[in-house]
Amino acid sequence: MPAALGFATIALFLLLTMTKRVSVLVALVLLPVLAALAGGFAGELGGMVLDGLSKVAPTGIMIAFAVLYFSLMVDAGLFDPLIRGLLRLAKGDPMRVTVATAVLTLCVALDGDGASTFLITVSALLPVYRKLGMSPLVLSGVVCLGAGVMNMIPWGGPTVRAMAALKLESSDVFTPVLPAMGFGIAWVLVASWLIGRRERQRLGALTGPGGEAAGEPVTVTASPPGDEPVPARATAPDDEPVPVRATAPDDEPVPVKATAPGDGPGAVRVAAPAPRPLTLFNLLLTVVLVVTLILEVLPLPVLFVLGFAVALLVNHPTWEQQQALLDRHAKNVVLVTTMIFAAGVFTGVLTGTGMIDDMAGALVSVIPDSLGAHLPVLVAVTGMPLSLVFTPDAYYFGVLPVLAETAQGFGTDPAEVARAAILGQMTTGFPLSPLTAATFILVGMSGVQLGEHQRFIFRWAFATTLVMTAGAVLTGAFSL
């Protein structure tokens, strides 16, 4: 009964959110509550919800102050040189920006923490995507691919859990799949190139005469919900703005005078660049923050709370300035943190009712004996989709030991099952799973819906697992 309720709850959640019947927040809260009531757990519901909320509370606190910190730094222009550099290298070409996104994510994700990877990459790159009119789904999708494959590193969550659950060393689990991980990284770069080429076609390939990339990109506004970019101005070959004309009700074109910055109520307000000493201070503070995050000098929430307080005091010394910044970015904080706490309700109820554990047992029981000899390949191929169903703890501490024991009965080394698991389960699959808080950081900061994100990138992420599985078989990490 609990297993059936669990599978039904997750299936209904995916159906409702991917078809946009309800918001993700509503589904995360109400569906598990209804399932718990149907299963007869009404008396224990309050404790299970509080337990789930308490587990995600540190993540919620961290993301609240992290969003404020990076929003402050974006306002201060800290990332402007990076943005200009990317635009200069990309030459207005979305394909180059997309590949650069993959490379940056692969580098930043070396810290092994998905949340900080998403915070840093999305904060730095979202202004670039908005400037070029690129779809934010491309940003969230490519970051998902890069972070997913890099989550296999030994200090990442899945590999540590696999080693702990089966009492293995890194040399038993991670080292043999290093070549397969290389295949995965190569595929992420290829996939980002393909996605970028498609995005370039959608935007009309921002190129100059003769097919050469233009030196300066066409300036566009952020894409509306339909993901179609709206041009802000076109640029003529001699780099003179083309006059913009409005249309009167009688369809007669009416010339509109261009408004200079600061000229009239409709003018564009251009923020003055931050003083150089302040920019250097912000850069030093951010580098120190990132290094301490990687070294885990203090808990992540504490680091972001302290970092934001210092940055706010230095950049906005007066009470009025501080309140203005908080008012300006409060919406973003609320949207992301409420989603994280709602995810805490979801996982707290599913775990507390025993649904997750029963689902794990039910899954193992349906594996036929004829597939026992091929269990590593089966585990590798199914691991990524099962990230949508099982939390990392439930899979690695509940499902994996049973699978390893089953494989050993067929003469297969349990270490091979562990290697297969980390090729997809909460590695390539974690940035799509509603069961991890980091996913909501990615989609929340990118400004996309979870269902749209899943539909857009699922096949590409699953292909990463398939490529790495083929690489693992070819290099002998596990047998076919």
C-alpha positions as a printed NumPy array, in Angstrom:
array([[  0.   ,   0.   ,   0.   ],
       [  2.667,   2.647,   0.89 ],
       [  4.676,   1.733,  -2.231],
       [  1.64 ,   2.114,  -4.48 ],
       [  0.767,   5.432,  -2.838],
       [  4.333,   6.643,  -3.284],
       [  4.532,   5.76 ,  -6.965],
       [  1.078,   7.268,  -7.561],
       [  2.038,  10.489,  -5.744],
       [  5.222,  10.989,  -7.753],
       [  3.527,  10.082, -11.054],
       [  0.696,  12.534, -10.345],
       [  3.195,  15.213,  -9.34 ],
       [  5.108,  14.854, -12.619],
       [  1.866,  14.82 , -14.628],
       [  0.39 ,  17.916, -12.989],
       [  3.566,  20.002, -13.069],
       [  4.708,  19.052, -16.573],
       [  1.245,  19.809, -17.99 ],
       [  1.041,  23.013, -15.89 ],
       [ -2.231,  22.009, -14.244],
       [ -1.034,  23.393, -10.916],
       [  2.025,  25.223,  -9.692],
       [  4.973,  23.199,  -8.443],
       [  4.603,  24.673,  -4.952],
       [  0.963,  23.571,  -4.649],
       [  1.766,  20.075,  -5.932],
       [  4.749,  19.663,  -3.594],
       [  2.641,  20.495,  -0.535],
       [ -0.829,  19.102,  -1.208],
       [ -0.103,  15.835,  -3.029],
       [  1.993,  14.201,  -0.259],
       [ -0.446,  15.457,   2.385],
       [ -3.375,  13.879,   0.525],
       [ -1.38 ,  10.667,   0.083],
       [ -0.586,  10.564,   3.823],
       [ -4.248,  11.069,   4.703],
       [ -5.275,   8.338,   2.281],
       [ -2.695,   5.996,   3.828],
       [ -3.967,   6.565,   7.354],
       [ -1.068,   8.704,   8.599],
       [ -3.146,  11.718,   9.655],
       [ -1.99 ,  11.546,  13.277],
       [  1.688,  11.625,  12.313],
       [  1.388,  14.18 ,   9.525],
       [  2.475,  17.217,  11.539],
       [  5.665,  15.607,  12.774],
       [  6.605,  14.341,   9.313],
       [  6.103,  17.781,   7.75 ],
       [  8.157,  19.485,  10.461],
       [ 10.893,  16.89 ,  10.081],
       [ 11.051,  17.537,   6.324],
       [ 11.074,  21.313,   6.843],
       [ 13.855,  21.095,   9.422],
       [ 16.049,  19.133,   7.016],
       [ 15.77 ,  21.723,   4.231],
       [ 15.9  ,  24.742,   6.557],
       [ 19.688,  25.193,   6.239],
       [ 19.359,  25.068,   2.439],
       [ 16.494,  27.575,   2.527],
       [ 18.494,  29.965,   4.707],
       [ 21.549,  29.579,   2.501],
       [ 19.692,  30.262,  -0.74 ],
       [ 17.864,  33.293,   0.712],
       [ 21.11 ,  35.044,   1.586],
       [ 22.938,  33.692,  -1.462],
       [ 20.326,  35.187,  -3.802],
       [ 20.628,  38.507,  -1.968],
       [ 24.439,  38.361,  -2.078],
       [ 24.739,  37.636,  -5.791],
       [ 21.931,  40.063,  -6.645],
       [ 23.867,  42.76 ,  -4.81 ],
       [ 27.025,  41.86 ,  -6.734],
       [ 25.181,  41.919, -10.069],
       [ 23.777,  45.364,  -9.216],
       [ 27.289,  46.51 ,  -8.288],
       [ 28.602,  45.43 , -11.697],
       [ 30.981,  42.758, -10.41 ],
       [ 30.135,  40.388, -13.262],
       [ 30.136,  43.064, -15.984],
       [ 33.734,  42.332, -17.133],
       [ 32.898,  38.622, -17.373],
       [ 29.736,  39.411, -19.316],
       [ 31.584,  41.731, -21.687],
       [ 34.324,  39.139, -22.146],
       [ 31.828,  36.392, -22.97 ],
       [ 29.974,  38.657, -25.378],
       [ 33.258,  39.625, -27.023],
       [ 34.293,  35.99 , -27.432],
       [ 30.819,  34.906, -28.496],
       [ 30.494,  37.81 , -30.962],
       [ 26.743,  37.73 , -30.503],
       [ 26.616,  33.999, -31.304],
       [ 24.29 ,  32.036, -28.962],
       [ 26.083,  28.809, -29.852],
       [ 29.383,  30.084, -28.441],
       [ 27.635,  31.394, -25.331],
       [ 26.037,  27.984, -24.785],
       [ 29.356,  26.136, -25.07 ],
       [ 30.955,  28.711, -22.725],
       [ 28.143,  28.   , -20.264],
       [ 29.007,  24.294, -20.297],
       [ 32.733,  24.96 , -19.811],
       [ 32.119,  27.384, -16.924],
       [ 29.741,  24.938, -15.219],
       [ 32.196,  22.048, -15.548],
       [ 34.857,  24.173, -13.843],
       [ 32.695,  25.623, -11.066],
       [ 31.139,  22.21 , -10.284],
       [ 34.512,  20.882,  -9.152],
       [ 33.556,  21.945,  -5.627],
       [ 31.046,  19.072,  -5.581],
       [ 28.156,  21.21 ,  -4.335],
       [ 25.233,  21.612,  -6.721],
       [ 23.695,  24.549,  -4.89 ],
       [ 26.814,  26.735,  -5.038],
       [ 27.404,  25.699,  -8.674],
       [ 23.945,  26.92 ,  -9.657],
       [ 24.256,  30.101,  -7.611],
       [ 27.549,  31.107,  -9.212],
       [ 26.909,  30.103, -12.834],
       [ 23.348,  31.382, -13.129],
       [ 24.185,  34.674, -11.402],
       [ 27.099,  35.25 , -13.779],
       [ 25.462,  34.115, -17.017],
       [ 21.789,  35.1  , -16.784],
       [ 22.535,  38.746, -17.72 ],
       [ 24.353,  37.492, -20.841],
       [ 21.368,  35.393, -21.874],
       [ 19.016,  38.294, -21.292],
       [ 21.205,  40.653, -23.283],
       [ 21.19 ,  38.293, -26.264],
       [ 17.521,  37.374, -25.893],
       [ 18.361,  33.694, -25.383],
       [ 15.862,  31.387, -23.708],
       [ 16.555,  30.853, -19.974],
       [ 15.701,  27.179, -20.566],
       [ 18.968,  26.882, -22.48 ],
       [ 20.838,  28.265, -19.479],
       [ 19.168,  25.98 , -16.932],
       [ 19.477,  23.003, -19.281],
       [ 23.169,  23.339, -20.106],
       [ 24.07 ,  24.069, -16.481],
       [ 22.089,  20.942, -15.588],
       [ 24.164,  18.836, -17.998],
       [ 27.52 ,  20.117, -16.758],
       [ 26.674,  19.922, -13.07 ],
       [ 25.162,  16.455, -13.476],
       [ 28.232,  14.762, -14.908],
       [ 30.555,  16.549, -12.458],
       [ 28.485,  15.343,  -9.51 ],
       [ 30.27 ,  11.995,  -9.934],
       [ 33.442,  13.303,  -8.297],
       [ 34.421,  11.437,  -5.087],
       [ 33.534,  14.342,  -2.794],
       [ 30.105,  14.639,  -4.419],
       [ 27.07 ,  13.232,  -2.666],
       [ 26.222,  10.142,  -4.79 ],
       [ 29.725,   8.65 ,  -4.909],
       [ 30.253,   9.168,  -1.18 ],
       [ 26.935,   7.45 ,  -0.453],
       [ 27.754,   4.538,  -2.782],
       [ 31.109,   3.999,  -1.082],
       [ 29.595,   4.232,   2.395],
       [ 26.666,   1.933,   1.633],
       [ 28.839,  -0.862,   0.213],
       [ 31.956,  -0.13 ,   2.316],
       [ 34.142,   0.518,  -0.707],
       [ 37.011,   2.908,  -1.439],
       [ 37.225,   5.618,  -4.074],
       [ 39.639,   3.439,  -6.03 ],
       [ 36.932,   0.745,  -6.195],
       [ 34.096,   3.017,  -7.323],
       [ 35.288,   6.257,  -8.916],
       [ 38.69 ,   5.531, -10.449],
       [ 37.415,   2.804, -12.838],
       [ 34.721,   5.127, -14.241],
       [ 37.051,   8.089, -14.855],
       [ 37.295,   7.276, -18.601],
       [ 33.502,   6.996, -18.764],
       [ 33.255,  10.376, -17.033],
       [ 35.531,  11.754, -19.753],
       [ 33.074,  10.44 , -22.343],
       [ 30.323,  12.204, -20.423],
       [ 32.163,  15.537, -20.361],
       [ 32.808,  15.284, -24.096],
       [ 29.109,  14.592, -24.674],
       [ 28.108,  17.612, -22.548],
       [ 30.253,  19.845, -24.78 ],
       [ 28.768,  18.286, -27.931],
       [ 25.236,  18.593, -26.552],
       [ 25.78 ,  22.244, -25.602],
       [ 27.036,  22.904, -29.138],
       [ 23.929,  21.269, -30.61 ],
       [ 21.586,  23.125, -28.24 ],
       [ 23.393,  26.389, -28.961],
       [ 23.157,  25.876, -32.712],
       [ 19.421,  25.32 , -32.398],
       [ 19.092,  28.44 , -30.248],
       [ 21.072,  30.418, -32.826],
       [ 18.653,  29.266, -35.508],
       [ 15.721,  30.285, -33.322],
       [ 17.124,  33.764, -32.854],
       [ 17.96 ,  34.123, -36.536],
       [ 21.739,  33.631, -36.202],
       [ 23.029,  37.047, -35.123],
       [ 25.522,  37.367, -37.968],
       [ 26.798,  40.164, -40.095],
       [ 26.915,  40.407, -43.905],
       [ 28.592,  37.483, -45.604],
       [ 27.928,  35.078, -42.746],
       [ 30.726,  36.294, -40.465],
       [ 29.804,  36.794, -36.837],
       [ 29.05 ,  40.407, -36.116],
       [ 31.466,  42.251, -33.893],
       [ 28.715,  43.709, -31.731],
       [ 25.55 ,  41.84 , -30.819],
       [ 22.102,  43.183, -31.536],
       [ 20.808,  44.468, -28.244],
       [ 17.607,  42.767, -27.176],
       [ 15.462,  42.724, -24.089],
       [ 14.865,  39.682, -21.927],
       [ 12.624,  37.098, -23.543],
       [  8.936,  37.208, -22.63 ],
       [  7.188,  34.063, -21.379],
       [  6.83 ,  32.796, -24.927],
       [ 10.629,  32.758, -25.244],
       [ 10.544,  34.977, -28.34 ],
       [ 13.115,  37.773, -28.086],
       [ 11.939,  41.338, -28.503],
       [ 14.445,  43.601, -30.298],
       [ 15.266,  46.776, -28.444],
       [ 17.138,  48.367, -31.341],
       [ 18.715,  47.24 , -34.559],
       [ 22.223,  48.232, -35.582],
       [ 23.049,  49.378, -39.07 ],
       [ 26.314,  48.38 , -40.786],
       [ 27.868,  51.71 , -39.841],
       [ 26.819,  51.116, -36.22 ],
       [ 24.271,  53.944, -36.283],
       [ 20.975,  53.09 , -34.572],
       [ 18.095,  52.592, -36.984],
       [ 15.279,  55.047, -36.151],
       [ 12.391,  53.414, -34.322],
       [  8.894,  54.267, -35.483],
       [  5.633,  53.758, -33.646],
       [  2.327,  53.14 , -35.42 ],
       [ -0.63 ,  55.378, -34.806],
       [ -4.213,  54.027, -34.64 ],
       [ -4.778,  54.915, -38.309],
       [ -1.74 ,  52.817, -39.265],
       [  0.263,  55.865, -40.35 ],
       [  3.867,  55.553, -39.165],
       [  4.816,  58.213, -36.687],
       [  8.5  ,  58.972, -36.138],
       [  9.651,  58.675, -32.556],
       [ 12.544,  60.707, -31.287],
       [ 15.26 ,  58.664, -29.605],
       [ 15.616,  59.563, -25.964],
       [ 19.035,  60.032, -24.466],
       [ 19.831,  58.59 , -21.076],
       [ 18.534,  60.93 , -18.395],
       [ 16.374,  62.901, -20.858],
       [ 12.735,  62.823, -19.797],
       [ 10.479,  60.397, -17.908],
       [ 10.744,  57.667, -20.545],
       [ 14.512,  57.65 , -20.672],
       [ 16.685,  54.666, -19.883],
       [ 18.474,  55.116, -16.582],
       [ 22.096,  54.037, -16.84 ],
       [ 23.636,  53.128, -13.492],
       [ 26.964,  54.723, -12.79 ],
       [ 29.789,  52.175, -12.583],
       [ 30.923,  51.293,  -9.078],
       [ 34.163,  52.953,  -7.91 ],
       [ 37.225,  50.851,  -8.676],
       [ 38.185,  50.27 ,  -5.005],
       [ 34.652,  49.048,  -4.295],
       [ 34.766,  46.668,  -7.27 ],
       [ 38.1  ,  45.272,  -6.093],
       [ 36.675,  44.793,  -2.604],
       [ 33.634,  42.968,  -4.001],
       [ 35.854,  40.73 ,  -6.12 ],
       [ 38.105,  39.892,  -3.153],
       [ 35.099,  39.211,  -0.921],
       [ 33.514,  36.916,  -3.521],
       [ 36.751,  34.981,  -4.077],
       [ 37.155,  34.52 ,  -0.312],
       [ 33.53 ,  33.398,  -0.054],
       [ 33.88 ,  30.841,  -2.857],
       [ 37.134,  29.458,  -1.418],
       [ 35.65 ,  29.107,   2.06 ],
       [ 32.602,  27.42 ,   0.53 ],
       [ 34.835,  24.851,  -1.161],
       [ 36.943,  24.303,   1.973],
       [ 33.793,  24.24 ,   4.168],
       [ 35.421,  26.532,   6.729],
       [ 31.951,  27.186,   8.155],
       [ 28.494,  25.825,   7.294],
       [ 27.266,  27.214,   3.962],
       [ 24.319,  29.173,   5.447],
       [ 26.633,  30.896,   7.93 ],
       [ 29.081,  31.889,   5.185],
       [ 26.371,  33.453,   3.031],
       [ 24.758,  35.259,   5.969],
       [ 28.105,  36.792,   6.963],
       [ 29.114,  37.512,   3.364],
       [ 25.872,  39.299,   2.551],
       [ 25.956,  41.362,   5.762],
       [ 29.491,  42.572,   5.023],
       [ 28.735,  43.261,   1.346],
       [ 25.536,  45.139,   2.194],
       [ 27.252,  47.348,   4.742],
       [ 30.144,  48.253,   2.43 ],
       [ 28.136,  48.738,  -0.787],
       [ 25.058,  50.355,   0.79 ],
       [ 26.132,  52.053,   4.017],
       [ 22.858,  53.898,   4.73 ],
       [ 19.631,  52.397,   6.064],
       [ 17.646,  53.741,   3.109],
       [ 19.979,  52.112,   0.568],
       [ 19.888,  48.793,   2.397],
       [ 16.094,  48.775,   2.544],
       [ 15.879,  49.661,  -1.151],
       [ 18.052,  46.686,  -2.088],
       [ 16.012,  44.315,   0.087],
       [ 12.773,  45.603,  -1.426],
       [ 14.156,  45.242,  -4.948],
       [ 15.129,  41.579,  -4.573],
       [ 12.573,  40.328,  -2.047],
       [ 10.425,  38.725,  -4.766],
       [ 13.28 ,  36.531,  -6.005],
       [ 14.085,  35.382,  -2.473],
       [ 10.473,  34.466,  -1.715],
       [  9.966,  32.579,  -4.983],
       [ 13.021,  30.371,  -4.497],
       [ 12.877,  29.762,  -0.737],
       [  9.168,  28.871,  -0.674],
       [  9.854,  26.22 ,  -3.309],
       [ 12.641,  24.722,  -1.21 ],
       [ 10.476,  24.506,   1.9  ],
       [  7.661,  22.995,  -0.148],
       [ 10.125,  20.336,  -1.346],
       [ 10.895,  19.676,   2.323],
       [  7.214,  18.899,   2.926],
       [  7.208,  16.524,  -0.055],
       [ 10.274,  14.505,   0.965],
       [  9.411,  14.624,   4.674],
       [  6.012,  13.027,   4.148],
       [  7.203,  10.425,   1.635],
       [ 10.056,   9.424,   3.929],
       [  8.108,   9.531,   7.182],
       [  5.263,   7.365,   5.884],
       [  7.719,   4.715,   4.704],
       [  6.659,   5.154,   1.084],
       [ 10.243,   5.615,  -0.115],
       [ 11.486,   2.455,   1.613],
       [  8.578,   0.366,   0.328],
       [  9.086,   1.715,  -3.177],
       [ 12.714,   0.601,  -3.028],
       [ 11.727,  -2.923,  -2.01 ],
       [  9.046,  -3.095,  -4.681],
       [ 11.496,  -1.993,  -7.341],
       [ 14.053,  -4.651,  -6.459],
       [ 11.408,  -7.391,  -6.282],
       [ 10.35 ,  -6.937,  -9.918],
       [ 13.842,  -7.55 , -11.352],
       [ 13.733, -10.996, -13.028],
       [ 16.504, -13.507, -12.377],
       [ 17.324, -13.567, -16.088],
       [ 18.656, -10.023, -15.812],
       [ 20.846, -10.783, -12.805],
       [ 24.011, -11.191, -14.86 ],
       [ 23.368,  -7.859, -16.616],
       [ 22.484,  -5.949, -13.462],
       [ 25.233,  -3.279, -13.715],
       [ 24.021,  -2.15 , -17.142],
       [ 20.41 ,  -2.19 , -15.95 ],
       [ 21.347,  -0.106, -12.904],
       [ 23.27 ,   2.388, -15.053],
       [ 20.453,   2.87 , -17.576],
       [ 17.662,   3.182, -15.004],
       [ 19.586,   5.286, -12.479],
       [ 18.967,   8.635, -14.113],
       [ 15.145,   8.296, -14.504],
       [ 14.906,   6.924, -10.957],
       [ 16.37 ,  10.209,  -9.697],
       [ 12.829,  11.531, -10.156],
       [ 11.499,   8.853,  -7.797],
       [ 14.094,   8.233,  -5.07 ],
       [ 16.024,  10.613,  -2.859],
       [ 19.782,   9.935,  -2.875],
       [ 19.666,   8.482,   0.625],
       [ 16.744,   6.193,  -0.224],
       [ 18.441,   4.873,  -3.342],
       [ 22.02 ,   4.503,  -2.155],
       [ 21.239,   3.23 ,   1.343],
       [ 18.014,   1.391,   0.529],
       [ 18.044,   0.14 ,  -3.069],
       [ 21.756,  -0.141,  -3.872],
       [ 22.722,  -2.638,  -1.124],
       [ 19.927,  -4.994,  -2.207],
       [ 20.943,  -4.683,  -5.861],
       [ 24.601,  -5.305,  -4.966],
       [ 23.699,  -8.389,  -2.94 ],
       [ 21.56 ,  -9.677,  -5.809],
       [ 24.375,  -9.096,  -8.307],
       [ 26.858, -10.897,  -6.059],
       [ 24.587, -13.93 ,  -6.155],
       [ 25.066, -14.004,  -9.93 ],
       [ 28.853, -13.701,  -9.615],
       [ 29.05 ,  -9.951, -10.254],
       [ 31.315,  -7.746,  -8.135],
       [ 29.176,  -5.355,  -5.998],
       [ 31.645,  -2.59 ,  -6.884],
       [ 30.433,  -2.812, -10.496],
       [ 26.882,  -2.057,  -9.351],
       [ 28.15 ,   0.969,  -7.401],
       [ 30.013,   2.238, -10.475],
       [ 26.899,   1.802, -12.574],
       [ 24.726,   3.665, -10.083],
       [ 26.833,   6.838, -10.081],
       [ 26.518,   7.133, -13.865],
       [ 22.992,   8.46 , -13.485],
       [ 21.335,   8.184, -10.084],
       [ 21.384,  11.7  ,  -8.637],
       [ 24.344,  12.619, -10.859],
       [ 23.02 ,  13.369, -14.347],
       [ 19.53 ,  13.164, -12.827],
       [ 19.797,  15.383,  -9.772],
       [ 19.3  ,  18.781, -11.495],
       [ 15.923,  17.536, -12.787],
       [ 14.657,  15.853,  -9.631],
       [ 11.934,  17.436,  -7.502],
       [ 13.43 ,  15.568,  -4.551],
       [ 16.546,  17.762,  -4.266],
       [ 16.467,  21.369,  -3.095],
       [ 19.288,  22.326,  -5.488],
       [ 16.966,  21.753,  -8.461],
       [ 14.702,  24.545,  -7.263],
       [ 17.684,  26.85 ,  -6.878],
       [ 18.51 ,  26.232, -10.543],
       [ 15.016,  26.719, -11.935],
       [ 14.159,  29.522,  -9.511],
       [ 17.205,  31.638, -10.311],
       [ 16.881,  30.928, -14.044],
       [ 13.226,  31.954, -13.964],
       [ 11.837,  28.777, -15.565],
       [  9.198,  26.279, -14.515],
       [ 10.312,  22.848, -13.306],
       [  8.093,  21.033, -15.818],
       [  9.435,  23.08 , -18.732],
       [ 12.992,  22.482, -17.56 ],
       [ 12.408,  18.72 , -17.336],
       [ 10.807,  18.51 , -20.779],
       [ 13.565,  20.57 , -22.339],
       [ 16.64 ,  18.784, -20.967],
       [ 15.555,  15.261, -19.905],
       [ 16.529,  13.524, -23.15 ],
       [ 19.887,  15.291, -23.237],
       [ 20.643,  14.323, -19.624],
       [ 19.536,  10.741, -20.223],
       [ 21.792,  10.635, -23.29 ],
       [ 24.703,  11.628, -21.013],
       [ 24.064,   8.521, -18.912],
       [ 23.81 ,   6.341, -22.029],
       [ 27.094,   7.709, -23.392],
       [ 28.868,   7.121, -20.078],
       [ 27.363,   3.627, -19.805],
       [ 28.739,   2.756, -23.24 ],
       [ 32.098,   4.231, -22.219],
       [ 32.115,   2.202, -18.989],
       [ 31.442,  -1.026, -20.894],
       [ 34.119,  -0.245, -23.49 ],
       [ 36.735,   0.576, -20.852],
       [ 35.878,  -2.412, -18.643],
       [ 34.424,  -0.546, -15.649],
       [ 31.68 ,  -3.177, -15.663],
       [ 30.663,  -5.977, -17.952],
       [ 27.763,  -6.095, -20.351]])
